[in-house]
Amino acid sequence: MATRLTVALWAAFCLPLAAIAEPLGNAAQEADWAARLDKAAALQAESRAMKDAAKQTLEEKTPACDQKFLVNACREEARREYLKASHAAQRLETEGRAIEREVKREQIAEREKRRVEEAPQQEAELKARAAETEAARQATQARIEATRADKAKKTEEGERRKAADAERLRQKQEAHARKVAEKMREAEQREREAAKQEGAKK
């Protein structure tokens, strides 16, 4: 029972302090949760100790009752004491579990609150990352298209140069052929004139 009194005094001291410190913010809230969870653990530990002590007392008293005149009355009294201690221990355990559940409920509510509060910022960050990704994709696509366009331009320029070179070669060959044909005509003309002159002499 001394342990229970110590826990009760400790809780009475800690809980008002936690209530006073609550407006300080998240650090104070975390400290309050930790203190209450410690209290819950202490209550459940005390409950287990009380149950063990009650069981041990019952186990010790039951054989001792066999030595008394009113055996059944003695056993019934021992059992009543055991049940009374067990019920007290159960109340402590129930109180500890209730504190745990309340803290967990508050923690879940706080996480949900933070999630709701941080949702706009997270959404903005997601949009910013998506915009950066899209900009990077577009920049990459633009570089690819520019490379393709430059390659196509160079290919086209190469084809034009080849066509121009081929045209110049064709014109040069045609000019050469005309010159050769002209020289051949001139030679034939000279041969005809020479033949005429030779015939006139005869």
Coordinates of C-alpha atoms in Angstrom, one line a residue:
M1 CA 0.0 0.0 0.0
A2 CA 3.0 2.3 0.6
T3 CA 3.9 1.9 -3.0
R4 CA 0.4 2.9 -4.1
L5 CA 0.5 6.0 -1.8
T6 CA 3.9 7.0 -3.3
V7 CA 2.5 6.7 -6.8
A8 CA -0.6 8.7 -6.0
L9 CA 1.5 11.5 -4.4
W10 CA 3.9 11.5 -7.4
A11 CA 1.0 11.6 -9.8
A12 CA -0.7 14.4 -7.8
F13 CA 2.6 16.4 -8.1
C14 CA 3.3 15.7 -11.7
L15 CA -0.1 16.2 -13.3
P16 CA -0.6 19.9 -12.2
L17 CA 2.9 20.7 -13.4
A18 CA 2.1 19.1 -16.8
A19 CA -1.2 21.1 -17.0
I20 CA 0.7 24.4 -16.2
A21 CA 3.4 23.6 -18.7
E22 CA 1.0 22.6 -21.5
P23 CA 0.9 26.0 -23.3
L24 CA 4.7 25.7 -23.8
G25 CA 4.2 23.7 -27.0
N26 CA 5.2 20.4 -28.4
A27 CA 8.2 19.8 -26.1
A28 CA 5.9 20.3 -23.0
Q29 CA 3.3 18.0 -24.5
E30 CA 5.8 15.3 -25.2
A31 CA 7.0 15.6 -21.6
D32 CA 3.4 15.4 -20.3
W33 CA 2.8 12.2 -22.4
A34 CA 6.0 10.7 -21.1
A35 CA 5.1 11.5 -17.5
R36 CA 1.6 10.0 -17.9
L37 CA 2.9 6.9 -19.6
D38 CA 5.4 6.5 -16.8
K39 CA 2.6 6.8 -14.3
A40 CA 0.6 4.2 -16.3
A41 CA 3.6 1.8 -16.3
A42 CA 4.0 2.4 -12.5
L43 CA 0.4 1.6 -11.8
Q44 CA 0.5 -1.6 -13.9
A45 CA 3.7 -2.6 -12.2
E46 CA 2.2 -2.0 -8.8
S47 CA -0.9 -4.0 -9.9
R48 CA 1.2 -7.0 -10.9
A49 CA 3.1 -6.7 -7.6
M50 CA -0.2 -6.6 -5.6
K51 CA -1.5 -9.6 -7.5
D52 CA 1.6 -11.6 -6.9
A53 CA 1.6 -10.6 -3.2
A54 CA -2.1 -11.5 -2.9
K55 CA -1.5 -14.9 -4.5
Q56 CA 1.5 -15.6 -2.3
T57 CA -0.5 -14.7 0.8
L58 CA -3.4 -16.9 -0.2
E59 CA -0.9 -19.8 -0.9
E60 CA 0.6 -19.3 2.6
K61 CA -2.7 -18.9 4.5
T62 CA -4.5 -21.8 2.9
P63 CA -2.2 -24.5 4.4
A64 CA -2.2 -22.6 7.7
C65 CA -6.0 -22.7 7.9
D66 CA -5.8 -26.5 8.0
Q67 CA -4.3 -26.2 11.5
K68 CA -7.2 -24.1 12.8
F69 CA -10.5 -25.2 14.3
L70 CA -12.7 -23.4 11.8
V71 CA -10.9 -24.5 8.6
N72 CA -13.5 -23.4 6.1
A73 CA -14.1 -20.0 7.8
C74 CA -10.4 -19.4 7.7
R75 CA -10.1 -20.3 4.1
E76 CA -13.1 -18.2 3.2
E77 CA -11.5 -15.2 5.0
A78 CA -8.2 -15.8 3.2
R79 CA -10.1 -15.9 -0.1
R80 CA -12.0 -12.7 0.6
E81 CA -8.7 -11.0 1.4
Y82 CA -7.2 -12.3 -1.8
L83 CA -10.2 -11.2 -3.9
K84 CA -10.2 -7.8 -2.2
A85 CA -6.5 -7.3 -3.0
S86 CA -7.0 -8.7 -6.6
H87 CA -9.8 -6.2 -7.2
A88 CA -7.7 -3.4 -6.0
A89 CA -4.8 -4.5 -8.2
Q90 CA -7.2 -4.8 -11.1
R91 CA -8.4 -1.2 -10.5
L92 CA -4.8 0.0 -10.7
E93 CA -4.2 -2.0 -13.9
T94 CA -7.5 -0.6 -15.4
E95 CA -6.4 2.9 -14.5
G96 CA -3.0 2.5 -16.0
R97 CA -4.4 1.1 -19.2
A98 CA -6.9 3.9 -19.4
I99 CA -4.1 6.4 -19.1
E100 CA -2.2 4.6 -21.9
R101 CA -5.3 4.7 -24.1
E102 CA -5.9 8.4 -23.5
V103 CA -2.2 9.3 -24.3
K104 CA -2.3 7.2 -27.5
R105 CA -5.6 8.8 -28.5
E106 CA -4.1 12.3 -27.9
Q107 CA -0.9 11.3 -29.9
I108 CA -3.0 10.0 -32.8
A109 CA -5.0 13.2 -32.7
E110 CA -1.8 15.3 -32.6
R111 CA -0.4 13.4 -35.6
E112 CA -3.6 13.9 -37.5
K113 CA -3.5 17.6 -36.6
R114 CA 0.0 18.0 -37.8
R115 CA -0.8 16.0 -41.0
V116 CA -3.6 18.4 -41.8
E117 CA -1.5 21.4 -41.0
E118 CA 1.5 20.2 -43.0
A119 CA -0.7 19.0 -45.9
P120 CA -0.6 22.4 -47.8
Q121 CA 3.2 22.6 -47.5
Q122 CA 3.7 19.0 -48.5
E123 CA 1.3 19.6 -51.5
A124 CA 3.3 22.7 -52.5
E125 CA 6.5 20.8 -52.2
L126 CA 5.1 18.0 -54.4
K127 CA 4.0 20.5 -56.9
A128 CA 7.3 22.2 -56.9
R129 CA 9.2 18.9 -57.4
A130 CA 6.7 18.0 -60.2
A131 CA 7.4 21.4 -61.8
E132 CA 11.1 20.9 -61.5
T133 CA 10.8 17.4 -63.0
E134 CA 8.7 18.7 -65.8
A135 CA 11.1 21.5 -66.5
A136 CA 14.0 19.1 -66.5
R137 CA 12.1 16.8 -68.9
Q138 CA 11.3 19.6 -71.2
A139 CA 14.9 20.9 -71.1
T140 CA 16.2 17.4 -71.9
Q141 CA 13.6 17.0 -74.7
A142 CA 14.6 20.4 -76.1
R143 CA 18.3 19.4 -76.1
I144 CA 17.4 16.1 -77.9
E145 CA 15.3 18.0 -80.5
A146 CA 18.1 20.6 -81.0
T147 CA 20.6 17.8 -81.5
R148 CA 18.3 16.1 -84.0
A149 CA 17.7 19.4 -85.8
D150 CA 21.4 20.2 -85.9
K151 CA 22.2 16.8 -87.2
A152 CA 19.4 17.1 -89.9
K153 CA 20.7 20.5 -90.9
K154 CA 24.2 19.2 -91.3
T155 CA 23.0 16.3 -93.3
E156 CA 21.0 18.6 -95.5
E157 CA 24.0 20.9 -96.0
G158 CA 26.1 17.9 -96.8
E159 CA 23.6 16.7 -99.4
R160 CA 23.4 20.2 -100.9
R161 CA 27.2 20.3 -101.1
K162 CA 27.3 16.9 -102.8
A163 CA 24.6 18.0 -105.3
A164 CA 26.5 21.2 -106.0
D165 CA 29.7 19.4 -106.5
A166 CA 28.0 16.9 -108.8
E167 CA 26.4 19.8 -110.8
R168 CA 29.8 21.5 -111.1
L169 CA 31.4 18.3 -112.3
R170 CA 28.6 17.7 -114.8
Q171 CA 28.9 21.2 -116.1
K172 CA 32.6 20.8 -116.3
Q173 CA 32.3 17.5 -118.2
E174 CA 29.7 19.0 -120.6
A175 CA 32.0 22.0 -121.2
H176 CA 34.9 19.7 -121.9
A177 CA 32.8 17.6 -124.2
R178 CA 31.7 20.7 -126.1
K179 CA 35.3 21.8 -126.5
V180 CA 36.3 18.3 -127.7
A181 CA 33.4 18.3 -130.1
E182 CA 34.2 21.8 -131.3
K183 CA 37.8 20.8 -131.9
M184 CA 36.7 17.7 -133.8
R185 CA 34.4 19.8 -136.0
E186 CA 37.2 22.3 -136.6
A187 CA 39.6 19.4 -137.5
E188 CA 37.0 17.9 -139.9
Q189 CA 36.5 21.4 -141.4
R190 CA 40.1 21.8 -142.0
E191 CA 40.3 18.3 -143.5
R192 CA 37.5 19.2 -145.9
E193 CA 39.1 22.4 -146.9
A194 CA 42.4 20.7 -147.4
A195 CA 40.7 18.1 -149.6
K196 CA 39.0 20.8 -151.7
Q197 CA 42.3 22.6 -152.2
E198 CA 44.0 19.4 -153.2
G199 CA 41.2 18.6 -155.7
A200 CA 41.4 22.1 -157.2
K201 CA 45.1 21.7 -157.8
K202 CA 44.5 18.5 -159.8

